[in-house]
Amino acid sequence: MTVILPLKIDWEPYYSYAPDCGGEADTGNRLPAVGDRVRVRFAGKDYIGTVSATDVRPDIGTDRIHDIIAHEKDLCPVSEAEIRLWHAVAEYYMCSIGEVYKAAYPAQKISGEEVQARLEAREKKRQDKAARKAARQGQPGNHDAGHKDEGHKDEEDMDTIREMAGSIVLSPAQAAAYSRIKESFSARKPALLKGVTGSGKTEIYIKLAAEALESGKNVLYLVPEIALGRQLEYRLKKIFGDRLLVFHSGETIAMRREVAATIRSGNGHVVLGTRSAIFLPHHDMGLVIVDEEHDTSYKQESPAPRYNGRDTAIMLAGIHGCSILLGSATPSLESLQNCLSGKFTLVGLDVRYHESEDAGIEIIDTIAERKKHGMYGDFSLKLTDRIRETLAAGEQVMLFRARRSFSPAVQCSGCGYIPKCPHCNVSLSFHKGRGRGNTGDSMTEGRLTCHYCGYSTRYDGICPQCGGEMMGLGAGTQKIEEEVSQLFPDARVARLDSDTAQSASYGKDVIRKFSRGEIDILIGTQMVTKGFDFPNLSLVAVLQADTLLSVQDFRADERAAQLLEQFRGRCGRRGKKGHFVIQTSSPEHPVYRILSGDGTMSEQDLLQERKAFGYPPYTRVINLCIKDTQEPRAELMGTKLAGILESGNNPYILTGPYSPAVDKVADNHIRIIRLNLRKDRQLAATKKRLMRTIAEFEQKERYTGHIITDVDPM
Ligand code: ADP
Ligand code: ZN
C-alpha cells in the first residue's frame, strides 16, 4: 500500500502490512484501509502517515518495501474527501501532498484520550444546560433529558436556531440579494455578494447557515482573521449556541482536535474559522461562506502549502458539491473577473441597513497645508478641527497609520547615516522606551527594531558613525499617539498595533473600552481598519496615506482602495453620516478617485489595466523565490534557473531574476523569477512540467531547499 507522509517528498512510499503487527494477536485485526493512520519508518525516522491506496503494485523491489510499524486505530481515519482536497491543493499550489497533510494534521502531540475527556466534559455541560432549561420550563424530573434522548435535545437546539434566524427580517434590498444568491446556488454556481459595509451581509450569511443546519447539513464560515474584539463570534454564538465551533491557528492543538472530533461526531455544525479550518474533516456540507474574500490574510505565506483560503474553499465546495458564497464590500479583481466571465454570480447590495450614507470623503493635501502653515506636526489644522467637532458632539474618532513604531527610520542630522538591520536590507525603526518622564522631545531612549526579523538594539540618539544627533524620519503610531495626547489633552486616547496588542487581553480590553465609549480616540495600524462595528464612531482618518500607495507592486492600488474602503466603512454605521479624512501628499492619486466613486476611475478601469499589461486575473503568476545566505550564489542560481526556464517554447512570460524591494531578510538574499502563465487548459500540465524542471535543477546543482514556489503570490 502507499502511505502519505508529512514530508516534502513528491511521491508516496510503499509499505506492506503484516496483520499481526501492533502486538495484537487477536482475530479482530482488520487491514488498514484507505485513510487509516499508520506508523511507519522513513529514512530512519518514525512518522504517522495516512494510507492513500491499498491496491497498488509497487514498482520497486520488495526488499525495499518496509513493514508498517503499527496501525494507529485510535487516530481518526482521514476521509476520501479530505485526501481528494489534499491532492487538489498539492497540484494547484505545486507542493507535495505530504506538505498538505502536515498542514491538515499538525504534529500529534496530544493523546486521543485527552481529547475524549474534553469531549465528555463538553457534552456534560450541554446536558446540564438543557436540564436547567427544562427545569425552568417546568418539566420536573427531566434532569437527564440529554442522556435519555439525544435527538430530542438536538431538536430543541434547532428550534432555538430556527426561531432566532426566523426573527431576522430582511430588508427589501437584502431579500432581493438573498433570492439571487439562492438562485445561483440552485444553478450550482458560486455567488459573490458585493455589499457595502453595514449592508447586512452577515445577517444574510446567518439566514443561509441556519437553513443549511435545518436540512441536516454543516456550514463552514471562513474569516480572514479572528478579530481582536470577536464581535462576530458573539453574534453567531447568540444564534447557533453550542453548534458554533470556533477554529483558528491561535488555538491549542488540543482545542483544534476537539473541534475536529466534534465535527466527526455528527451534523448540524457551523465552523467559524480562519483558512486552516478548510482542512478539518468536513462532511455533509451544505454551505461554505468566505467573508471578506478579498483579504490578503487568506493567503498562507509560509510554509507550504502556500494556499489561498478563498480559492481552496472553492475547491472544497466543489469536492463536497455544496453551495459557496463569497462576500466583500471590496471584492478582489479575481472574483470580479470570475463574475464577468460568468463563472460566479455577482449579487450587489448597495444600501446600508441603517440607511446611513457613505462617509463623506475629505482629502487633505499635506504639502499644500504645510506651505500654508496649516500643519501641526503630522496633523493638519483641518483634521484637528474635525476631531475637535467630533469630540464636542460626544462621538468617537479612529486614526489609522500604516506604520507602527515612533519613527519608521532614524537618520543622523550630521552625516546622514541611517541605521539598518544587520540581517535584513531595511532601516531600523525607533521605538520609544516606556520610561516615565520620557515624553516631549526626548529622542534619546528606546530601541531600534527590525520589523522583518525582530532584531533589536539599544538606542541613545547619538550617531555611531560621527557622534552627531539622530532624528526621526516620519511618524509611526507611537508618535501619532503622543501628538494626539498633546493636541487633545482631555481626550482619552489608546493605541492598537502589534506592539501594544502583544498581549491579546490588552487588545480585547481596548476594543471593549472603545465600544463602551470609554476611549475617545483610537490610533492603530491595519488591525483597526476592518471588521469592527462601533456605533458611536463618526470620524475616521488616515495619516500619511502615501505609505499605502508607494509599494512597488501591481496590486498596490487595488489593495489601497480595499483598505481605505474597509476603513471608511467603520464609521457612521448607525444612521449618522460619518466623516472620512485622508491626509496625503499625493491627493491626485487615482486610488482616491476609485474611492470617491465620482465615476472617473473604477474597478473596471483597474481590470482593463491588468488585461493590457498581462497581469492577474488575466494571467496566473507563479513566483520562484531563491533564498541563499550567499548573495553571489543566489544571483548565479537565479540566472541559471531562469536560463533553463526560458529555453524553448513556453506558455509563460518570464521576468527576472530580480531583487525584490527588500532583498535580504534574516540573512537570506532573495531573488525572484516571476512567471506569467496563460490561463488555459494547459495550466495543470505546465505546472507539473515546471515542478519537474525545478526538481531536476535542484538535484543537478545540489541546491535543495533554496527554491520556494509560490502560486498566485499576494
Ligand atoms: P455587513 O456584514 O454587511 O458589514 P452587518 O450584517 O454587520 O453588515 O449589518 C450592519 C448592522 O445592521 C448590524 O448592526 C446588523 O445587526 C444590522 N442589520 C443588518 N441587517 C439587519 C436585519 N435584517 N435586521 C436587523 N438588523 C440588521
Ligand atoms: Zn532584520
XYZ file of C-alpha atoms and ligand atoms in Angstrom, residues 420-426 428 449-456 664-667, ligand 2:
21
model
C 19.975 49.357 9.025
C 19.299 45.848 10.251
C 22.464 43.740 10.159
C 20.378 40.783 8.927
C 17.911 42.444 6.561
C 18.099 45.107 3.928
C 15.775 47.536 5.739
C 15.565 50.068 11.714
C 13.976 47.355 15.881
C 13.780 45.425 12.645
C 10.185 44.728 11.633
C 11.267 41.855 9.414
C 13.416 39.652 11.640
C 12.864 41.114 15.077
C 16.465 42.235 15.629
C 16.587 44.949 18.242
C 17.640 40.385 2.214
C 15.655 39.049 5.157
C 17.108 37.220 8.146
C 20.478 36.779 6.395
Zn 16.187 42.230 10.325
